[in-house]
Coordinates of C-alpha atoms and ligand atoms in Angstrom, one line a residue:
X1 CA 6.7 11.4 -24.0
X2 CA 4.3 13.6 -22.4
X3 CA 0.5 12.8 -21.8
X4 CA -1.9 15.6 -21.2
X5 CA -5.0 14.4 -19.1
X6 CA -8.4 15.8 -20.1
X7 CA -9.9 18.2 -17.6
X8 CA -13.7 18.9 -16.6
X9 CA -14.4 21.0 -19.0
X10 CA -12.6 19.1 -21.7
X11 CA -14.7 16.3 -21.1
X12 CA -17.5 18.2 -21.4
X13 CA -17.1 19.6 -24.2
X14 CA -15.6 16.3 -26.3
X15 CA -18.9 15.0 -25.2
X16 CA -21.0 17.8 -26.9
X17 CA -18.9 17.7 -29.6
X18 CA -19.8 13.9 -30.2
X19 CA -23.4 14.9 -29.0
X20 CA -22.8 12.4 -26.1
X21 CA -25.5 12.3 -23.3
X22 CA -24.2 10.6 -21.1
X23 CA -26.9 7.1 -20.5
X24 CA -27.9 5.1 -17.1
X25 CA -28.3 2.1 -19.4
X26 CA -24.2 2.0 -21.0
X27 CA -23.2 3.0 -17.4
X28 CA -22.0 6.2 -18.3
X29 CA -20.9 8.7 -15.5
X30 CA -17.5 9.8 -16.8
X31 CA -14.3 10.8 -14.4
X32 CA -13.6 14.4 -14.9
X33 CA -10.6 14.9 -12.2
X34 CA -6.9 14.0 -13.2
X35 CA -6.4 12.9 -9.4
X36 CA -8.6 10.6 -9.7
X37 CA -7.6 8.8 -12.4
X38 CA -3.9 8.9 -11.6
X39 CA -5.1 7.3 -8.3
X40 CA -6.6 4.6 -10.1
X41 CA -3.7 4.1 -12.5
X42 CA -0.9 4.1 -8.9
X43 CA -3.6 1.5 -7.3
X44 CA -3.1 -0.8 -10.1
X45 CA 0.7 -0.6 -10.4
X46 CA 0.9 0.1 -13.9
X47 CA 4.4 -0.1 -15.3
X48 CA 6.0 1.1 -18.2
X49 CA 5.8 -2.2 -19.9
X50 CA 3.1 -3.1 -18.9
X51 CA 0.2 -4.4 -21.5
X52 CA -3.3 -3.1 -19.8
X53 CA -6.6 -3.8 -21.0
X54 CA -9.1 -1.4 -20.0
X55 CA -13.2 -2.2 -20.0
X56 CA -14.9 1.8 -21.3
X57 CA -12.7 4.1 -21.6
X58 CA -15.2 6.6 -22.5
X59 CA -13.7 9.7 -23.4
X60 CA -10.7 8.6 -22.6
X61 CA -10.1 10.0 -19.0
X62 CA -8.5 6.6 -17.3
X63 CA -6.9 5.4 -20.5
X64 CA -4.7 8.8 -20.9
X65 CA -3.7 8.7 -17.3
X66 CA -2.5 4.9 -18.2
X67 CA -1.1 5.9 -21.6
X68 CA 0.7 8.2 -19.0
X69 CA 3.0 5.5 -17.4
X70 CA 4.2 4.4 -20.8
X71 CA 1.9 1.1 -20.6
X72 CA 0.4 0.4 -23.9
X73 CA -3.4 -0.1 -23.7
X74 CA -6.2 -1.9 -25.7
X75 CA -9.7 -0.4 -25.0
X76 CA -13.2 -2.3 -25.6
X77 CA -15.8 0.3 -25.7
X78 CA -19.4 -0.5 -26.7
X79 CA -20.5 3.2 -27.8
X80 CA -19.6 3.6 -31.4
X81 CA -18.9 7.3 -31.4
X82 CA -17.0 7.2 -28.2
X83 CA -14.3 4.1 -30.1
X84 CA -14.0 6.3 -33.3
X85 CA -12.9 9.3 -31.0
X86 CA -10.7 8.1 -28.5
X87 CA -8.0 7.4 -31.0
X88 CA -8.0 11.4 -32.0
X89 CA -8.2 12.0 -28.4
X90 CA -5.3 10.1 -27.6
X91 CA -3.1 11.9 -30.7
X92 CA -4.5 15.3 -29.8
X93 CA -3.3 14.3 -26.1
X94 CA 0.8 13.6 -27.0
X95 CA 0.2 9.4 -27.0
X96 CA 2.8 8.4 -29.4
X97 CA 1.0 6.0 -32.6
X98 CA 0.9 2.5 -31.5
X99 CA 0.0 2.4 -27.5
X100 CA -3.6 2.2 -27.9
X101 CA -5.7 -0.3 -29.9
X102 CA -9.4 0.3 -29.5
X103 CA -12.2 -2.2 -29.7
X104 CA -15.1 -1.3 -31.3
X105 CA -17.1 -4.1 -29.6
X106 CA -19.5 -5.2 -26.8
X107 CA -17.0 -6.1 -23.3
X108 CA -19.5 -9.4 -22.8
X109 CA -19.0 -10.6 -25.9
X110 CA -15.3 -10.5 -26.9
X111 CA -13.2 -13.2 -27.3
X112 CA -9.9 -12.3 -28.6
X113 CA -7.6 -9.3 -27.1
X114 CA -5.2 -7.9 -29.2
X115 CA -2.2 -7.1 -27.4
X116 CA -2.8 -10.2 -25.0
X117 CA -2.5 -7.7 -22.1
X118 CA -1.5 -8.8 -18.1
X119 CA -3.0 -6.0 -16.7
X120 CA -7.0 -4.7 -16.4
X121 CA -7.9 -1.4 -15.2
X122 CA -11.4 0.3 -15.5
X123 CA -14.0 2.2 -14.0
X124 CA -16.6 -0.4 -15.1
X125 CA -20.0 0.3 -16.4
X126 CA -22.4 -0.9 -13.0
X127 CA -24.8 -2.7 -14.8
X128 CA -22.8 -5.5 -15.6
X129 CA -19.3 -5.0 -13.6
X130 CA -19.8 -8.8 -12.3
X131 CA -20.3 -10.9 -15.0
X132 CA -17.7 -8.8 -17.5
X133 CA -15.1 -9.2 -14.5
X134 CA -16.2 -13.3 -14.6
X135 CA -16.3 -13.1 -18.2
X136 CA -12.4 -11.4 -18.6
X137 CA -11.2 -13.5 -16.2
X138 CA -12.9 -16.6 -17.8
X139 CA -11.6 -15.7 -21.6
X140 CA -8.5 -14.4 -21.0
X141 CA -6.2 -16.6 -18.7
X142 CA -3.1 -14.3 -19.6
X143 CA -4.9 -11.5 -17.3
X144 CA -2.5 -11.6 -14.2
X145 CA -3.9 -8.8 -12.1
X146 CA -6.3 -5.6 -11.5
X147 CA -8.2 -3.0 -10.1
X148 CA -11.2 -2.1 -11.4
X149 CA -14.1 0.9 -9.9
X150 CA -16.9 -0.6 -9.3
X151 CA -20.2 0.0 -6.7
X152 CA -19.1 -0.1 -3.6
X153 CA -21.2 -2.8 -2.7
X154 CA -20.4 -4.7 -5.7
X155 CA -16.3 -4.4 -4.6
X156 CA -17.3 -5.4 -1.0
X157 CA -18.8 -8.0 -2.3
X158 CA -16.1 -9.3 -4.5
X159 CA -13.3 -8.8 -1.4
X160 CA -15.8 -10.6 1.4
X161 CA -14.7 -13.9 3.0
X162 CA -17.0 -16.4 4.3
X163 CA -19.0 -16.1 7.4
X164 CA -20.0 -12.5 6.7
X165 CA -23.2 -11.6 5.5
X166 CA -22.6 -10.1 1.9
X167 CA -20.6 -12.9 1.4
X168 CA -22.7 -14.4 -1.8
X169 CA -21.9 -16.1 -5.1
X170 CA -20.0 -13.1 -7.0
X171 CA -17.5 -13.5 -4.2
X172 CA -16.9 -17.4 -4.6
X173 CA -16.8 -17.2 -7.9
X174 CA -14.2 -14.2 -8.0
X175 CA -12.1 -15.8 -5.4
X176 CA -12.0 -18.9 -8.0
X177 CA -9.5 -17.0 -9.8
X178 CA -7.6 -15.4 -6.7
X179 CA -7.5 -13.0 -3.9
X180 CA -9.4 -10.0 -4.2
X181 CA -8.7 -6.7 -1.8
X182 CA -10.4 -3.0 -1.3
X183 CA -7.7 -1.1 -2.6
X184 CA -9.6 2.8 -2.0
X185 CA -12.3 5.3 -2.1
X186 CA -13.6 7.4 -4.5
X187 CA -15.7 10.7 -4.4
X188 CA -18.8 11.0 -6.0
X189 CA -18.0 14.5 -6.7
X190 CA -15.1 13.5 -9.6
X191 CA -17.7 11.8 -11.9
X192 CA -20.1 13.2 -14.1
X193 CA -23.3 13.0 -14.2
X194 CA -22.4 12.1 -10.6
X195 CA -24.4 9.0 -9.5
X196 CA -26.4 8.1 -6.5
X197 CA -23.9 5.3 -5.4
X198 CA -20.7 5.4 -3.7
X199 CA -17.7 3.6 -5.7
X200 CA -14.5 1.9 -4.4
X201 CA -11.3 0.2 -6.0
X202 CA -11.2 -2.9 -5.7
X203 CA -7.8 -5.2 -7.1
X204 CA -7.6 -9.0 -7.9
X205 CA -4.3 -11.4 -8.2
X206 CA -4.6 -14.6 -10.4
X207 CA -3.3 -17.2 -8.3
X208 CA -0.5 -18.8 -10.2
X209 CA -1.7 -22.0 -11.4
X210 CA -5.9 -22.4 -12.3
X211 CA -7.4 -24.2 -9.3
X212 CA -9.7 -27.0 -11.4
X213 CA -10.6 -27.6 -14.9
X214 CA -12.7 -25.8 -17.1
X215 CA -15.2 -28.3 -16.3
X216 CA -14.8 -28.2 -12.9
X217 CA -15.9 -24.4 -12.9
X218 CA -18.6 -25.1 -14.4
X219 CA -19.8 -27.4 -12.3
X220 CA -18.4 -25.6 -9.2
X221 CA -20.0 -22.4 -10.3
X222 CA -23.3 -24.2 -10.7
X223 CA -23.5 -25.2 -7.0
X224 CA -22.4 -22.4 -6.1
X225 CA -25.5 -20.7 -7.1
X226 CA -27.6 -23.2 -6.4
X227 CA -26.3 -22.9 -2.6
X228 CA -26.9 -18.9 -2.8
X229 CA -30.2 -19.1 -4.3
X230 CA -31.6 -20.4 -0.9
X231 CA -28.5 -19.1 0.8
X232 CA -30.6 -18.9 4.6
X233 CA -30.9 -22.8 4.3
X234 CA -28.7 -25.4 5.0
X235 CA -26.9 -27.1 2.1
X236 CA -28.5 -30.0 2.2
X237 CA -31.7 -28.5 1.0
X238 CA -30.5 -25.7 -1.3
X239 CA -28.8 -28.1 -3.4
X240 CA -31.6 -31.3 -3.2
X241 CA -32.9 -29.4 -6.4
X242 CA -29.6 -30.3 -8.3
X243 CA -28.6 -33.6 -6.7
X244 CA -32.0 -34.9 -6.8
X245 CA -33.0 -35.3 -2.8
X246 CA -32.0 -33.6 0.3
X247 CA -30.7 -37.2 0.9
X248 CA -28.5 -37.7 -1.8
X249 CA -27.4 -34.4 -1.3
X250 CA -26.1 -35.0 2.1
X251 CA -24.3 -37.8 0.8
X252 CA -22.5 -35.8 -1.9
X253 CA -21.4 -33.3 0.9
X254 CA -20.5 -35.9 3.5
X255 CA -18.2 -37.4 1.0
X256 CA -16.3 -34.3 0.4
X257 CA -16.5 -33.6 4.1
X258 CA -19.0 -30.3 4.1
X259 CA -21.6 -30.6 6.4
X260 CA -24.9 -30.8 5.0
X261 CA -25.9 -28.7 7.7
X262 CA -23.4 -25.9 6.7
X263 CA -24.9 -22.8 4.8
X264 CA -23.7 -21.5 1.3
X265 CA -21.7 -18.8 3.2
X266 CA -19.8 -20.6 5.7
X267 CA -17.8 -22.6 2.7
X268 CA -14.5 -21.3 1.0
X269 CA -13.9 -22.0 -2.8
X270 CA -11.9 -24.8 -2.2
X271 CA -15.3 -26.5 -0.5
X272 CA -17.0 -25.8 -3.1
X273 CA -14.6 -27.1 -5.8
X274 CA -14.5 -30.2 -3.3
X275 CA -18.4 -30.8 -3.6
X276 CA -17.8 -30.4 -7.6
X277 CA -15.4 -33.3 -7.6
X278 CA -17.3 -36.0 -5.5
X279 CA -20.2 -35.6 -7.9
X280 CA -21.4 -38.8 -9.3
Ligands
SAM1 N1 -13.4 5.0 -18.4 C1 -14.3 6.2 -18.5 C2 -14.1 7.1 -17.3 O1 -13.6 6.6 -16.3 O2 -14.5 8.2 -17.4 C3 -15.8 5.8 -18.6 C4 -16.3 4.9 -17.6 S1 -18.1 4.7 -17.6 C5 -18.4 4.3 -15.9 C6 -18.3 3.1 -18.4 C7 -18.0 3.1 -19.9 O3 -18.2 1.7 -20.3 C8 -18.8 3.9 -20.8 O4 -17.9 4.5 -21.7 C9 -19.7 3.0 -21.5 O5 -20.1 3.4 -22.8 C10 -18.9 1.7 -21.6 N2 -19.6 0.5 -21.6 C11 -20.8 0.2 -21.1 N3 -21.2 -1.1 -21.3 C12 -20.2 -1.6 -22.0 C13 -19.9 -2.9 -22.6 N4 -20.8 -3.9 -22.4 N5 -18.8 -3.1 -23.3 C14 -17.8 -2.1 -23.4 N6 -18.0 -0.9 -22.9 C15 -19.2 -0.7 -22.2

């Protein structure tokens, strides 16, 4: 099987052909360069048998260049016109009948994957990269791994460990689910419109086995911003508002041996998950 990635001007001129602007508000700067994408695909792994669930595909650029590998794709795209043509795209490009599945639908608010696919890769729309990673990741517990473009502040954020100062509650909550690393750099040059942000690749493993319950998250995740909403003071007073007193609130952290001095970004997950379970 041979894939045929699109090119610049391809791209440009599917999108005038659809009478696609491309908007700030969907997210939409496009990859035109088939290094790019290829990079993107090699960061991620992708294998032949691979099931991958990509997050806007767009035009299509990143999805052919996974379609590439032999992987079989499902594609959640929330522009209409761009989900009725990528699966003419994909036929025009030499992608045999039966490797893509397209989703006609809103990333934030799916909740059933056809294809249950392992594997995400995407060059996420910025405006709500976090909570659709949280919200993937939440939904879909058969996602095993990925590596997603995002803002390169965003992915720093995601990869940071505690003690350092972007350290915050998107990276708590990400590590929840399992390590995160930087994975590359990309050019502003290969997207179009090209945007006034830099981007990096950032990649994720799901750690074997789920580290609480459901409800556990929930109440983990909840302290968790509590502690980052006042993230310059200590514990003890950032979470008073949800355990009722600066007092009591030491006493929940003393018994799961944080100290209520401590600060929101001097704890791991696991301390956080600690402070879930000792709650009353
Ligand atoms: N994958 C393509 C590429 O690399 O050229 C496009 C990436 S572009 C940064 C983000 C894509 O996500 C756009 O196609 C946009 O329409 C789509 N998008 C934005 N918000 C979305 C959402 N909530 N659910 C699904 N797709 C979304």
């Amino acid at each position: 099987m041979t894939v045929s990635l699109l090119g610049a001007a391809e791209i440009r001129r599917l999108a005038a052909d659809l009478d696609v602007t491309p908007t700030k508000k969907l997210g939409q700067n496009f990859v035109v360069d088939a290094n790019t994408v290829r990079k993107i695909v090699h960061a991620a792994e992708v294998q032949p048998s691979d099931r991958v669930v990509e997050i806007g595909p767009g035009l299509g650029s990143l999805t052919l260049a996974i379609l590439e590998t032999g992987a079989r794709v499902t594609a959640v795209e929330i522009d209409h016109r761009l989900a009725e043509r990528l699966p003419h795209t994909a036929r025009d490009r030499g992608v045999p009948d039966g490797a893509l599945t397209v989703v006609d639908a809103d990333a934030m608010r799916v909740t059933e994957l056809p294809g249950t696919p392992t594997v995400l890769v995407a060059n996420l729309p910025y405006n709500v990269s976090v909570p659709v990673l949280l919200h993937f990741l939440e939904t879909f517990p058969f996602l095993e791994r990925g590596v997603v473009m995002v803002q390169a502040e965003v992915a720093e954020r995601l990869a940071a460990k505690p003690g350092s100062k972007i350290y915050g509650a998107p990276s708590v909550k990400a590590a929840w689910y399992g390590p995160w690393r930087l994975c590359g750099n990309v050019s502003r040059q290969v997207f179009w419109p090209v945007p006034n942000v830099d981007s990096l690749l950032v990649g994720f493993h799901r750690d074997p086995e789920p580290r609480g319950t459901e409800q556990e998250r929930v109440r983990t995740f909840g302290i968790v911003d509590a502690a980052f909403n006042q993230r310059r003071k200590m514990l003890r007073q950032a979470l008073s508002g949800i355990f009722g007193s600066s007092a009591e609130a030491s006493a929940v952290l003393e018994r799961a041996d944080v100290a209520p001095t401590a600060r929101g970004e001097d704890l791991t997950v696991e301390d956080f998950l600690r402070i879930a379970r000792v709650v009353p």
